[in-house]
XYZ file of C-alpha atoms in Angstrom:
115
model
C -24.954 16.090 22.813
C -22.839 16.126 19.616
C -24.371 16.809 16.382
C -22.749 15.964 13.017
C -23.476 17.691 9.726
C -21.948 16.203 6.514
C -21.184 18.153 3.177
C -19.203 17.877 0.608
C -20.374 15.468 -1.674
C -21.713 15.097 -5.147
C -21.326 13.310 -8.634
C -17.745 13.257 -9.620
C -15.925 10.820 -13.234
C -14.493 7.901 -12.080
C -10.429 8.862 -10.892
C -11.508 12.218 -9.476
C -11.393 14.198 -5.997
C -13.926 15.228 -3.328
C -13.566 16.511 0.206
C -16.097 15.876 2.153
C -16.062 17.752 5.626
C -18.317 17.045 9.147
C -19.081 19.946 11.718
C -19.980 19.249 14.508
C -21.726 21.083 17.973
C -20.668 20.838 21.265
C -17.672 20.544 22.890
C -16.744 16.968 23.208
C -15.560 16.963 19.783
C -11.989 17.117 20.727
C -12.466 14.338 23.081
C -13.597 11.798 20.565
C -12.234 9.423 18.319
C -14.265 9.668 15.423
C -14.675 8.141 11.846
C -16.511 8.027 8.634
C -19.085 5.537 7.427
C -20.344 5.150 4.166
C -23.512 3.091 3.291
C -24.043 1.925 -0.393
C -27.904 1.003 -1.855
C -29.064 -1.951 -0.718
C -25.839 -2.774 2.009
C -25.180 -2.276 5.381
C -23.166 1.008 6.844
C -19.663 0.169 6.804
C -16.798 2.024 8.484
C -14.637 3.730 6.149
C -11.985 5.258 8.651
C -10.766 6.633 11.806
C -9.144 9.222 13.495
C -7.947 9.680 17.080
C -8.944 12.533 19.544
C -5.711 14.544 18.543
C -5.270 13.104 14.855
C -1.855 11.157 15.471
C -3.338 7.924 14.550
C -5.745 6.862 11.546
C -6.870 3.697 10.108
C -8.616 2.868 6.981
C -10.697 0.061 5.519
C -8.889 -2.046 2.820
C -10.699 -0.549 -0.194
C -9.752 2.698 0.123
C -6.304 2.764 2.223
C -3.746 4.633 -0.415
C -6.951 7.094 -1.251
C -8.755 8.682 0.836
C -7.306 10.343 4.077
C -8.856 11.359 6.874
C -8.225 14.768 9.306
C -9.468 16.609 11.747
C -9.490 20.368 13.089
C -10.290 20.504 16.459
C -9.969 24.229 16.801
C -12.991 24.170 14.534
C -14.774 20.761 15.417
C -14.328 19.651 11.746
C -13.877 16.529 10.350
C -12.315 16.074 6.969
C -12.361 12.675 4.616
C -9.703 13.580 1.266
C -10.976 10.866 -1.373
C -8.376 10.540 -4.586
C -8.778 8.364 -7.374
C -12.357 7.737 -6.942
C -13.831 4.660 -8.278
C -17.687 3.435 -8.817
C -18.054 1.206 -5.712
C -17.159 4.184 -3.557
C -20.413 5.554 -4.568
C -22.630 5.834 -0.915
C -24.204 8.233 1.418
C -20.913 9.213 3.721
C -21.534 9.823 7.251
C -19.443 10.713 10.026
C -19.823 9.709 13.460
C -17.756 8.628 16.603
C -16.374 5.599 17.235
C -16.563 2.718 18.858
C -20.179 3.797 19.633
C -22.073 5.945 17.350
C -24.176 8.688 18.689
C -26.869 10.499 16.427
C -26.327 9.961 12.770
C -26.638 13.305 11.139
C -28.369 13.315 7.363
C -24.915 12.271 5.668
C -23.744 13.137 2.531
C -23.715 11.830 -1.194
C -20.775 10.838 -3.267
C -21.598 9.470 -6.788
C -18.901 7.989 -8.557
C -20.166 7.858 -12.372
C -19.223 8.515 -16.127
């Protein structure tokens, strides 16, 4: 059983930079294609982007394609998420998870985009 731990997040001005980064346990991780999620107040989770098992291929939701870029480390079961150029309606609790089917959510992480 995988289990994912998000981190990186916090309050940051509109137009700045996080990183947010997902461990993970167990040793599937290389073996799965895997993704971040965000959920804003009041909405459902969305998926945010993808990555495949060896990080040759990723895909992003509209919003934030040209932004935010995702990566992996599989020597160290980490998942990365790069955000640029931050703006208010990315502000959510970011988790990451594997896709198509999601296994246990971990507690995920919050990004606040405010001045």
């Amino acid at each position: 059983q995988v289990q994912f731990v998000e981190s990186g997040g916090g309050l940051v001005q509109p137009g700045g930079s996080l990183r947010l980064s997902c461990a993970a346990s167990g040793s599937i991780f290389r073996t799965l294609t895997l993704g971040w999620y965000r959920q804003a107040p009041g909405k459902q989770r969305e998926f945010v982007a993808r990555i495949t098992t060896s990080g040759d291929m990723t895909h992003y939701l509209t919003p934030v394609e040209g932004r935010f870029t995702i990566s992996r480390d599989n020597t160290k079961n980490t998942l990365y998420l790069q955000m640029n150029s931050l703006k208010p309606e990315d502000t959510a609790v970011y988790y990451c998870n594997s896709i198509p089917n999601p296994i246990q959510w971990g507690q995920g992480t919050q990004v606040t985009v405010s001045s």
